[in-house]
């Protein structure tokens, strides 16, 4: 079997086209080795795209080499080896076998493996607890948004999410609040990248932050859409993260829909509303009415019903959410920093002990 994302693609070729795996073997896909080499504790088979390594030295402690072959210092050797190859070329076993590996006495291997098993188990347990904390904080953030943007009362039925709005709030179709911007971009407008993580950024800034390359749209300005501060941008084929508020001017491709407030609104309130799970669920339900892969156009979007609080309420809710979400976001950031420190500590421990730079106390 080969695993791609969360989907497993079954290899239906005959057994003679598969490779046997036995407990104690190490498995690597030599075109994808950034995570190191995996120890198998079970018997089975893998496709010929994988290389199966069987220990040839004896005596050998599998636990020691499990840590070694997933260590940062070993992975760096693999990465350096690929630099000697043409792009896309695989590292075959002959090349891999030339790497120099440490081979401590068996007693040292066992002592190092036992030590690293204990230490990494503690670190991994702390990492799991931090993951739970982060998810709890994210759920708290979602709950705060749900309650605030709906005026403090949640509907009993999520499909009727506007049923408990305060009496002085409006319940209006989206077209009464947003129209579609029809303006084409100008030649000097900067390219923008809407991101569910970072919001709407100039493409150059997005690439600098993420390290991701963005394919620039080199067509004429008359084929791009203008964006102005206060507009909301959505790619109506990819909306699971809600709709993004732009605070900058620029342009986006025609694949995006640009929404302009049709009435006076507090952008901050709608920035939170249009990223709540309740609102996203309305978009998801709307896609159920369409053929697979079909986009939600503005006409369909405009029929959704949205809450419209009085302006004073919009300002108050936006200000309160700015404070609440900032505190939660800070706690999430702190937890992620701790995760990064744990990961660094784990990597350093393994690197130092598998190479003998540090010794385990007898």
Short mmCIF file of N, CA and C in Angstrom, two decimals, residues 101-279:
data_model
loop_
_atom_site.label_atom_id
_atom_site.label_comp_id
_atom_site.label_asym_id
_atom_site.label_seq_id
_atom_site.Cartn_x
_atom_site.Cartn_y
_atom_site.Cartn_z
N UNK A 101 27.64 5.32 9.21
CA UNK A 101 26.79 5.31 10.39
C UNK A 101 27.59 4.87 11.61
N UNK A 102 27.25 5.39 12.78
CA UNK A 102 27.91 4.90 14.00
C UNK A 102 27.47 3.48 14.32
N UNK A 103 28.38 2.73 14.94
CA UNK A 103 28.04 1.36 15.35
C UNK A 103 28.65 1.12 16.74
N UNK A 104 27.94 1.61 17.80
CA UNK A 104 28.46 1.44 19.16
C UNK A 104 28.38 -0.03 19.59
N UNK A 105 29.09 -0.39 20.67
CA UNK A 105 28.91 -1.72 21.25
C UNK A 105 27.44 -1.92 21.62
N UNK A 106 27.00 -3.17 21.62
CA UNK A 106 25.59 -3.47 21.86
C UNK A 106 25.12 -2.92 23.20
N UNK A 107 25.95 -3.02 24.23
CA UNK A 107 25.53 -2.51 25.53
C UNK A 107 25.26 -1.01 25.47
N UNK A 108 26.06 -0.29 24.73
CA UNK A 108 25.84 1.15 24.57
C UNK A 108 24.58 1.42 23.74
N UNK A 109 24.40 0.63 22.69
CA UNK A 109 23.18 0.79 21.89
C UNK A 109 21.93 0.63 22.77
N UNK A 110 21.93 -0.41 23.58
CA UNK A 110 20.76 -0.68 24.43
C UNK A 110 20.56 0.44 25.45
N UNK A 111 21.66 0.89 26.07
CA UNK A 111 21.55 1.94 27.08
C UNK A 111 21.04 3.24 26.45
N UNK A 112 21.53 3.59 25.27
CA UNK A 112 21.09 4.81 24.58
C UNK A 112 19.63 4.69 24.17
N UNK A 113 19.25 3.53 23.62
CA UNK A 113 17.87 3.34 23.18
C UNK A 113 16.90 3.45 24.35
N UNK A 114 17.24 2.81 25.48
CA UNK A 114 16.35 2.87 26.66
C UNK A 114 16.23 4.30 27.17
N UNK A 115 17.35 5.00 27.22
CA UNK A 115 17.34 6.39 27.69
C UNK A 115 16.49 7.27 26.78
N UNK A 116 16.71 7.15 25.46
CA UNK A 116 15.96 7.99 24.53
C UNK A 116 14.48 7.62 24.49
N UNK A 117 14.18 6.35 24.67
CA UNK A 117 12.77 5.95 24.75
C UNK A 117 12.07 6.67 25.91
N UNK A 118 12.74 6.69 27.07
CA UNK A 118 12.14 7.35 28.24
C UNK A 118 12.00 8.86 28.02
N UNK A 119 13.10 9.46 27.59
CA UNK A 119 13.11 10.91 27.45
C UNK A 119 12.13 11.39 26.37
N UNK A 120 12.14 10.72 25.23
CA UNK A 120 11.24 11.15 24.15
C UNK A 120 9.79 10.86 24.49
N UNK A 121 9.54 9.80 25.27
CA UNK A 121 8.16 9.52 25.70
C UNK A 121 7.62 10.65 26.56
N UNK A 122 8.46 11.17 27.46
CA UNK A 122 8.04 12.30 28.30
C UNK A 122 7.78 13.54 27.46
N UNK A 123 8.69 13.80 26.52
CA UNK A 123 8.52 14.97 25.66
C UNK A 123 7.26 14.81 24.80
N UNK A 124 7.06 13.62 24.25
CA UNK A 124 5.88 13.38 23.41
C UNK A 124 4.59 13.53 24.21
N UNK A 125 4.61 13.09 25.47
CA UNK A 125 3.41 13.24 26.32
C UNK A 125 3.10 14.72 26.56
N UNK A 126 4.14 15.52 26.81
CA UNK A 126 3.93 16.95 26.99
C UNK A 126 3.41 17.59 25.71
N UNK A 127 3.93 17.12 24.57
CA UNK A 127 3.48 17.65 23.28
C UNK A 127 2.01 17.34 23.05
N UNK A 128 1.58 16.14 23.42
CA UNK A 128 0.16 15.77 23.28
C UNK A 128 -0.70 16.67 24.16
N UNK A 129 -0.25 16.94 25.38
CA UNK A 129 -1.01 17.81 26.28
C UNK A 129 -1.12 19.22 25.71
N UNK A 130 -0.05 19.69 25.09
CA UNK A 130 -0.10 21.02 24.47
C UNK A 130 -1.07 21.03 23.29
N UNK A 131 -1.11 19.93 22.52
CA UNK A 131 -2.07 19.84 21.42
C UNK A 131 -3.50 19.92 21.96
N UNK A 132 -3.75 19.23 23.07
CA UNK A 132 -5.08 19.27 23.67
C UNK A 132 -5.43 20.68 24.15
N UNK A 133 -4.44 21.34 24.75
CA UNK A 133 -4.66 22.70 25.20
C UNK A 133 -4.96 23.63 24.03
N UNK A 134 -4.20 23.50 22.95
CA UNK A 134 -4.41 24.35 21.78
C UNK A 134 -5.80 24.12 21.19
N UNK A 135 -6.22 22.86 21.09
CA UNK A 135 -7.54 22.57 20.55
C UNK A 135 -8.63 23.12 21.47
N UNK A 136 -8.43 23.03 22.79
CA UNK A 136 -9.40 23.59 23.73
C UNK A 136 -9.49 25.11 23.58
N UNK A 137 -8.34 25.75 23.39
CA UNK A 137 -8.33 27.20 23.20
C UNK A 137 -9.01 27.59 21.89
N UNK A 138 -8.77 26.81 20.85
CA UNK A 138 -9.42 27.11 19.57
C UNK A 138 -10.92 26.93 19.66
N UNK A 139 -11.35 25.89 20.38
CA UNK A 139 -12.79 25.70 20.57
C UNK A 139 -13.37 26.84 21.41
N UNK A 140 -12.62 27.29 22.42
CA UNK A 140 -13.07 28.44 23.22
C UNK A 140 -13.21 29.66 22.33
N UNK A 141 -12.27 29.86 21.43
CA UNK A 141 -12.34 31.00 20.52
C UNK A 141 -13.57 30.91 19.63
N UNK A 142 -13.83 29.71 19.10
CA UNK A 142 -15.00 29.52 18.25
C UNK A 142 -16.28 29.80 19.03
N UNK A 143 -16.32 29.33 20.29
CA UNK A 143 -17.52 29.53 21.11
C UNK A 143 -17.74 31.01 21.42
N UNK A 144 -16.65 31.73 21.70
CA UNK A 144 -16.75 33.17 21.97
C UNK A 144 -17.31 33.89 20.75
N UNK A 145 -16.81 33.54 19.57
CA UNK A 145 -17.29 34.17 18.34
C UNK A 145 -18.76 33.85 18.11
N UNK A 146 -19.14 32.58 18.26
CA UNK A 146 -20.53 32.18 18.02
C UNK A 146 -21.49 33.01 18.87
N UNK A 147 -21.17 33.08 20.15
CA UNK A 147 -22.08 33.76 21.08
C UNK A 147 -22.13 35.25 20.81
N UNK A 148 -20.96 35.87 20.62
CA UNK A 148 -20.92 37.33 20.49
C UNK A 148 -21.59 37.83 19.23
N UNK A 149 -21.30 37.19 18.08
CA UNK A 149 -21.83 37.72 16.82
C UNK A 149 -23.33 37.50 16.68
N UNK A 150 -23.89 36.61 17.52
CA UNK A 150 -25.34 36.37 17.48
C UNK A 150 -26.07 37.03 18.64
N UNK A 151 -25.38 37.94 19.32
CA UNK A 151 -26.06 38.72 20.35
C UNK A 151 -26.21 38.04 21.68
N UNK A 152 -25.44 36.97 21.91
CA UNK A 152 -25.44 36.33 23.22
C UNK A 152 -26.33 35.12 23.35
N UNK A 153 -27.19 34.84 22.39
CA UNK A 153 -28.09 33.69 22.46
C UNK A 153 -27.88 32.80 21.24
N UNK A 154 -27.47 31.55 21.49
CA UNK A 154 -27.30 30.61 20.39
C UNK A 154 -28.62 29.94 20.06
N UNK A 155 -28.84 29.69 18.79
CA UNK A 155 -30.04 28.97 18.37
C UNK A 155 -29.95 27.52 18.79
N UNK A 156 -31.08 26.92 19.13
CA UNK A 156 -31.11 25.51 19.50
C UNK A 156 -30.77 24.64 18.31
N UNK A 157 -31.13 25.09 17.12
CA UNK A 157 -30.88 24.35 15.89
C UNK A 157 -29.92 25.15 15.02
N UNK A 158 -28.73 24.57 14.75
CA UNK A 158 -27.72 25.30 13.98
C UNK A 158 -28.20 25.65 12.59
N UNK A 159 -29.14 24.86 12.05
CA UNK A 159 -29.64 25.15 10.71
C UNK A 159 -30.52 26.39 10.70
N UNK A 160 -30.99 26.79 11.88
CA UNK A 160 -31.80 28.01 12.01
C UNK A 160 -31.05 28.97 12.92
N UNK A 161 -29.83 29.30 12.52
CA UNK A 161 -28.90 30.00 13.40
C UNK A 161 -29.30 31.42 13.75
N UNK A 162 -30.26 31.99 13.02
CA UNK A 162 -30.67 33.38 13.29
C UNK A 162 -31.95 33.45 14.14
N UNK A 163 -32.40 32.34 14.67
CA UNK A 163 -33.72 32.33 15.33
C UNK A 163 -33.73 33.05 16.67
N UNK A 164 -32.57 33.18 17.35
CA UNK A 164 -32.55 33.80 18.67
C UNK A 164 -31.87 35.16 18.70
N UNK A 165 -31.85 35.85 17.58
CA UNK A 165 -31.22 37.17 17.54
C UNK A 165 -32.02 38.15 18.40
N UNK A 166 -31.35 39.15 18.99
CA UNK A 166 -32.07 40.19 19.72
C UNK A 166 -33.14 40.84 18.85
N UNK A 167 -34.19 41.33 19.48
CA UNK A 167 -35.36 41.82 18.75
C UNK A 167 -35.03 43.01 17.85
N UNK A 168 -34.05 43.82 18.22
CA UNK A 168 -33.73 45.01 17.43
C UNK A 168 -32.69 44.76 16.34
N UNK A 169 -32.29 43.49 16.16
CA UNK A 169 -31.36 43.16 15.10
C UNK A 169 -32.12 42.80 13.83
N UNK A 170 -31.52 43.15 12.70
CA UNK A 170 -32.11 42.76 11.43
C UNK A 170 -31.71 41.35 11.03
N UNK A 171 -32.55 40.76 10.20
CA UNK A 171 -32.25 39.47 9.57
C UNK A 171 -32.46 39.69 8.08
N UNK A 172 -31.36 39.86 7.35
CA UNK A 172 -31.48 40.34 5.97
C UNK A 172 -30.71 39.45 5.01
N UNK A 173 -31.09 39.42 3.74
CA UNK A 173 -30.30 38.67 2.76
C UNK A 173 -28.95 39.33 2.56
N UNK A 174 -27.96 38.53 2.20
CA UNK A 174 -26.60 39.05 2.05
C UNK A 174 -26.52 40.17 1.04
N UNK A 175 -27.38 40.17 0.00
CA UNK A 175 -27.30 41.23 -1.00
C UNK A 175 -27.64 42.59 -0.41
N UNK A 176 -28.37 42.62 0.72
CA UNK A 176 -28.70 43.90 1.35
C UNK A 176 -27.51 44.49 2.08
N UNK A 177 -26.47 43.67 2.31
CA UNK A 177 -25.27 44.14 3.03
C UNK A 177 -24.06 44.22 2.11
N UNK A 178 -23.97 43.28 1.17
CA UNK A 178 -22.80 43.22 0.28
C UNK A 178 -23.23 43.18 -1.17
N UNK A 179 -22.50 43.93 -1.98
CA UNK A 179 -22.63 43.80 -3.42
C UNK A 179 -21.30 43.29 -3.96
N UNK A 180 -21.31 42.86 -5.19
CA UNK A 180 -20.08 42.38 -5.80
C UNK A 180 -19.35 43.52 -6.48
N UNK A 181 -18.06 43.65 -6.19
CA UNK A 181 -17.28 44.71 -6.84
C UNK A 181 -17.05 44.34 -8.30
N UNK A 182 -17.40 45.26 -9.17
CA UNK A 182 -17.22 45.01 -10.60
C UNK A 182 -16.02 45.72 -11.19
N UNK A 183 -15.34 46.51 -10.38
CA UNK A 183 -14.22 47.32 -10.86
C UNK A 183 -13.01 46.46 -11.22
N UNK A 184 -12.45 46.73 -12.38
CA UNK A 184 -11.22 46.06 -12.78
C UNK A 184 -10.03 46.74 -12.13
N UNK A 185 -8.94 46.00 -11.98
CA UNK A 185 -7.75 46.54 -11.33
C UNK A 185 -7.01 47.48 -12.27
N UNK A 186 -6.19 48.31 -11.66
CA UNK A 186 -5.34 49.21 -12.43
C UNK A 186 -3.95 48.63 -12.61
N UNK A 187 -3.17 49.18 -13.50
CA UNK A 187 -1.83 48.64 -13.79
C UNK A 187 -0.88 48.72 -12.61
N UNK A 188 -1.12 49.64 -11.68
CA UNK A 188 -0.21 49.80 -10.55
C UNK A 188 -0.68 49.06 -9.30
N UNK A 189 -1.82 48.39 -9.36
CA UNK A 189 -2.32 47.66 -8.19
C UNK A 189 -1.42 46.46 -7.90
N UNK A 190 -1.11 46.26 -6.63
CA UNK A 190 -0.26 45.14 -6.24
C UNK A 190 -1.06 43.85 -6.17
N UNK A 191 -0.40 42.74 -6.46
CA UNK A 191 -1.03 41.43 -6.34
C UNK A 191 -1.26 41.11 -4.86
N UNK A 192 -2.43 40.60 -4.56
CA UNK A 192 -2.77 40.21 -3.19
C UNK A 192 -2.98 38.71 -3.10
N UNK A 193 -2.70 38.16 -1.92
CA UNK A 193 -2.96 36.75 -1.65
C UNK A 193 -3.88 36.64 -0.44
N UNK A 194 -5.13 36.20 -0.64
CA UNK A 194 -6.01 35.93 0.51
C UNK A 194 -5.61 34.60 1.15
N UNK A 195 -5.40 34.61 2.46
CA UNK A 195 -4.96 33.42 3.19
C UNK A 195 -5.84 33.22 4.41
N UNK A 196 -6.25 31.98 4.65
CA UNK A 196 -7.07 31.69 5.83
C UNK A 196 -6.26 31.85 7.11
N UNK A 197 -4.95 31.77 7.01
CA UNK A 197 -4.10 31.89 8.20
C UNK A 197 -3.66 33.33 8.45
N UNK A 198 -3.30 34.04 7.39
CA UNK A 198 -2.70 35.36 7.55
C UNK A 198 -3.59 36.50 7.07
N UNK A 199 -4.77 36.20 6.57
CA UNK A 199 -5.63 37.24 6.03
C UNK A 199 -5.21 37.61 4.62
N UNK A 200 -5.51 38.84 4.22
CA UNK A 200 -5.18 39.30 2.87
C UNK A 200 -3.86 40.07 2.93
N UNK A 201 -2.86 39.56 2.20
CA UNK A 201 -1.53 40.17 2.21
C UNK A 201 -1.05 40.42 0.78
N UNK A 202 -0.17 41.41 0.58
CA UNK A 202 0.53 41.49 -0.70
C UNK A 202 1.28 40.18 -0.94
N UNK A 203 1.33 39.74 -2.19
CA UNK A 203 1.95 38.46 -2.47
C UNK A 203 3.39 38.39 -2.00
N UNK A 204 4.12 39.48 -2.15
CA UNK A 204 5.53 39.48 -1.74
C UNK A 204 5.64 39.25 -0.24
N UNK A 205 4.75 39.86 0.54
CA UNK A 205 4.78 39.69 2.00
C UNK A 205 4.37 38.27 2.38
N UNK A 206 3.37 37.73 1.68
CA UNK A 206 2.92 36.36 1.95
C UNK A 206 4.06 35.37 1.70
N UNK A 207 4.77 35.54 0.59
CA UNK A 207 5.87 34.63 0.26
C UNK A 207 7.00 34.75 1.28
N UNK A 208 7.26 35.97 1.76
CA UNK A 208 8.32 36.16 2.74
C UNK A 208 7.97 35.47 4.06
N UNK A 209 6.70 35.56 4.49
CA UNK A 209 6.28 34.98 5.76
C UNK A 209 6.27 33.46 5.70
N UNK A 210 5.72 32.91 4.62
CA UNK A 210 5.48 31.48 4.54
C UNK A 210 6.59 30.70 3.85
N UNK A 211 7.37 31.37 3.02
CA UNK A 211 8.36 30.66 2.22
C UNK A 211 7.76 29.97 1.01
N UNK A 212 6.44 30.14 0.82
CA UNK A 212 5.76 29.52 -0.32
C UNK A 212 5.87 30.42 -1.54
N UNK A 213 6.05 29.81 -2.68
CA UNK A 213 6.06 30.56 -3.93
C UNK A 213 4.63 30.69 -4.43
N UNK A 214 4.29 31.87 -4.90
CA UNK A 214 2.96 32.13 -5.45
C UNK A 214 3.10 32.32 -6.95
N UNK A 215 2.24 31.66 -7.70
CA UNK A 215 2.27 31.81 -9.16
C UNK A 215 1.63 33.15 -9.50
N UNK A 216 2.42 34.06 -9.99
CA UNK A 216 1.92 35.38 -10.31
C UNK A 216 1.03 35.34 -11.55
N UNK A 217 -0.05 36.08 -11.50
CA UNK A 217 -0.95 36.21 -12.65
C UNK A 217 -0.40 37.32 -13.54
N UNK A 218 0.14 36.93 -14.67
CA UNK A 218 0.82 37.90 -15.52
C UNK A 218 -0.08 38.45 -16.62
N UNK A 219 -1.38 38.16 -16.54
CA UNK A 219 -2.30 38.69 -17.53
C UNK A 219 -2.49 40.19 -17.31
N UNK A 220 -3.13 40.85 -18.24
CA UNK A 220 -3.35 42.28 -18.15
C UNK A 220 -4.24 42.66 -16.99
N UNK A 221 -4.15 43.93 -16.59
CA UNK A 221 -4.94 44.42 -15.46
C UNK A 221 -6.43 44.29 -15.71
N UNK A 222 -6.85 44.29 -16.97
CA UNK A 222 -8.28 44.20 -17.26
C UNK A 222 -8.83 42.80 -16.98
N UNK A 223 -7.95 41.84 -16.68
CA UNK A 223 -8.39 40.50 -16.32
C UNK A 223 -8.26 40.21 -14.83
N UNK A 224 -7.99 41.25 -14.06
CA UNK A 224 -7.87 41.11 -12.60
C UNK A 224 -8.96 41.95 -11.95
N UNK A 225 -9.27 41.61 -10.70
CA UNK A 225 -10.30 42.34 -9.97
C UNK A 225 -9.66 43.28 -8.95
N UNK A 226 -10.18 44.48 -8.87
CA UNK A 226 -9.67 45.45 -7.91
C UNK A 226 -10.15 45.10 -6.50
N UNK A 227 -9.31 45.38 -5.52
CA UNK A 227 -9.65 45.20 -4.10
C UNK A 227 -9.30 46.50 -3.38
N UNK A 228 -10.21 46.95 -2.53
CA UNK A 228 -9.97 48.16 -1.76
C UNK A 228 -10.12 47.85 -0.27
N UNK A 229 -9.49 48.65 0.61
CA UNK A 229 -9.63 48.40 2.05
C UNK A 229 -11.11 48.37 2.44
N UNK A 230 -11.47 47.36 3.24
CA UNK A 230 -12.85 47.19 3.64
C UNK A 230 -13.61 46.19 2.80
N UNK A 231 -13.01 45.74 1.68
CA UNK A 231 -13.64 44.69 0.87
C UNK A 231 -13.42 43.34 1.55
N UNK A 232 -14.32 42.41 1.23
CA UNK A 232 -14.18 41.03 1.69
C UNK A 232 -13.93 40.15 0.46
N UNK A 233 -13.01 39.21 0.61
CA UNK A 233 -12.60 38.38 -0.53
C UNK A 233 -12.87 36.92 -0.22
N UNK A 234 -13.40 36.23 -1.21
CA UNK A 234 -13.63 34.80 -1.05
C UNK A 234 -13.36 34.09 -2.37
N UNK A 235 -12.70 32.94 -2.24
CA UNK A 235 -12.58 32.04 -3.37
C UNK A 235 -13.71 31.05 -3.20
N UNK A 236 -14.75 31.18 -4.00
CA UNK A 236 -15.98 30.45 -3.72
C UNK A 236 -15.91 28.97 -4.09
N UNK A 237 -14.69 28.48 -4.38
CA UNK A 237 -14.47 27.04 -4.46
C UNK A 237 -13.70 26.55 -3.23
N UNK A 238 -13.25 27.49 -2.41
CA UNK A 238 -12.46 27.13 -1.23
C UNK A 238 -12.80 28.11 -0.12
N UNK A 239 -13.82 27.78 0.65
CA UNK A 239 -14.38 28.74 1.60
C UNK A 239 -14.43 28.18 3.02
N UNK A 240 -13.78 27.02 3.25
CA UNK A 240 -13.91 26.38 4.55
C UNK A 240 -13.39 27.23 5.70
N UNK A 241 -12.58 28.23 5.39
CA UNK A 241 -12.07 29.12 6.42
C UNK A 241 -12.83 30.42 6.51
N UNK A 242 -13.94 30.54 5.79
CA UNK A 242 -14.71 31.77 5.84
C UNK A 242 -14.26 32.78 4.80
N UNK A 243 -14.64 34.01 5.01
CA UNK A 243 -14.38 35.10 4.06
C UNK A 243 -13.42 36.09 4.70
N UNK A 244 -12.44 36.54 3.92
CA UNK A 244 -11.36 37.36 4.46
C UNK A 244 -11.59 38.85 4.21
N UNK A 245 -11.35 39.67 5.24
CA UNK A 245 -11.39 41.12 5.12
C UNK A 245 -10.05 41.64 4.63
N UNK A 246 -10.07 42.51 3.63
CA UNK A 246 -8.83 43.13 3.16
C UNK A 246 -8.68 44.51 3.79
N UNK A 247 -7.48 44.79 4.27
CA UNK A 247 -7.17 46.11 4.82
C UNK A 247 -6.26 46.89 3.88
N UNK A 248 -5.97 46.31 2.70
CA UNK A 248 -5.07 46.94 1.74
C UNK A 248 -5.70 46.96 0.36
N UNK A 249 -5.20 47.85 -0.48
CA UNK A 249 -5.63 47.91 -1.87
C UNK A 249 -4.77 46.98 -2.72
N UNK A 250 -5.34 46.52 -3.82
CA UNK A 250 -4.58 45.67 -4.72
C UNK A 250 -5.48 45.02 -5.73
N UNK A 251 -5.09 43.80 -6.14
CA UNK A 251 -5.87 43.09 -7.14
C UNK A 251 -5.76 41.59 -6.90
N UNK A 252 -6.80 40.88 -7.32
CA UNK A 252 -6.81 39.42 -7.24
C UNK A 252 -7.33 38.88 -8.56
N UNK A 253 -7.12 37.59 -8.78
CA UNK A 253 -7.56 36.99 -10.04
C UNK A 253 -9.07 36.86 -10.07
N UNK A 254 -9.58 36.56 -11.26
CA UNK A 254 -11.02 36.39 -11.43
C UNK A 254 -11.56 35.17 -10.71
N UNK A 255 -10.68 34.32 -10.17
CA UNK A 255 -11.15 33.17 -9.41
C UNK A 255 -11.76 33.59 -8.09
N UNK A 256 -11.48 34.82 -7.66
CA UNK A 256 -12.00 35.32 -6.39
C UNK A 256 -13.24 36.18 -6.62
N UNK A 257 -14.11 36.21 -5.61
CA UNK A 257 -15.23 37.14 -5.60
C UNK A 257 -14.92 38.22 -4.58
N UNK A 258 -15.06 39.47 -4.98
CA UNK A 258 -14.78 40.61 -4.10
C UNK A 258 -16.11 41.23 -3.69
N UNK A 259 -16.34 41.27 -2.38
CA UNK A 259 -17.59 41.79 -1.83
C UNK A 259 -17.36 43.16 -1.24
N UNK A 260 -18.24 44.10 -1.58
CA UNK A 260 -18.15 45.47 -1.11
C UNK A 260 -19.36 45.76 -0.23
N UNK A 261 -19.17 46.34 0.96
CA UNK A 261 -20.33 46.70 1.77
C UNK A 261 -21.28 47.62 1.01
N UNK A 262 -22.54 47.24 0.98
CA UNK A 262 -23.55 48.04 0.29
C UNK A 262 -24.19 49.06 1.22
N UNK A 263 -23.98 48.90 2.52
CA UNK A 263 -24.49 49.83 3.53
C UNK A 263 -23.37 50.10 4.52
N UNK A 264 -23.58 51.05 5.39
CA UNK A 264 -22.57 51.33 6.41
C UNK A 264 -22.53 50.18 7.41
N UNK A 265 -21.34 49.60 7.61
CA UNK A 265 -21.18 48.51 8.55
C UNK A 265 -19.88 48.70 9.33
N UNK A 266 -19.75 47.97 10.43
CA UNK A 266 -18.49 47.87 11.16
C UNK A 266 -17.76 46.65 10.59
N UNK A 267 -16.67 46.92 9.85
CA UNK A 267 -15.96 45.81 9.20
C UNK A 267 -15.51 44.75 10.20
N UNK A 268 -15.12 45.20 11.39
CA UNK A 268 -14.64 44.25 12.39
C UNK A 268 -15.69 43.24 12.78
N UNK A 269 -16.93 43.68 12.92
CA UNK A 269 -18.01 42.74 13.29
C UNK A 269 -18.17 41.69 12.20
N UNK A 270 -18.24 42.13 10.95
CA UNK A 270 -18.46 41.17 9.86
C UNK A 270 -17.22 40.33 9.59
N UNK A 271 -16.04 40.85 9.93
CA UNK A 271 -14.83 40.03 9.81
C UNK A 271 -14.95 38.80 10.71
N UNK A 272 -15.47 38.98 11.91
CA UNK A 272 -15.67 37.84 12.80
C UNK A 272 -16.86 36.98 12.36
N UNK A 273 -17.96 37.62 12.00
CA UNK A 273 -19.15 36.86 11.61
C UNK A 273 -18.87 35.93 10.44
N UNK A 274 -18.19 36.45 9.43
CA UNK A 274 -17.99 35.67 8.20
C UNK A 274 -16.90 34.61 8.31
N UNK A 275 -16.34 34.46 9.51
CA UNK A 275 -15.39 33.36 9.75
C UNK A 275 -15.87 32.45 10.87
N UNK A 276 -17.13 32.60 11.31
CA UNK A 276 -17.67 31.69 12.32
C UNK A 276 -18.05 30.37 11.69
N UNK A 277 -18.03 29.31 12.50
CA UNK A 277 -18.41 28.00 11.96
C UNK A 277 -19.87 27.96 11.56
N UNK A 278 -20.73 28.77 12.24
CA UNK A 278 -22.15 28.82 11.85
C UNK A 278 -22.29 29.34 10.42
N UNK A 279 -21.58 30.43 10.12
CA UNK A 279 -21.68 30.99 8.77
C UNK A 279 -21.08 30.05 7.74
#
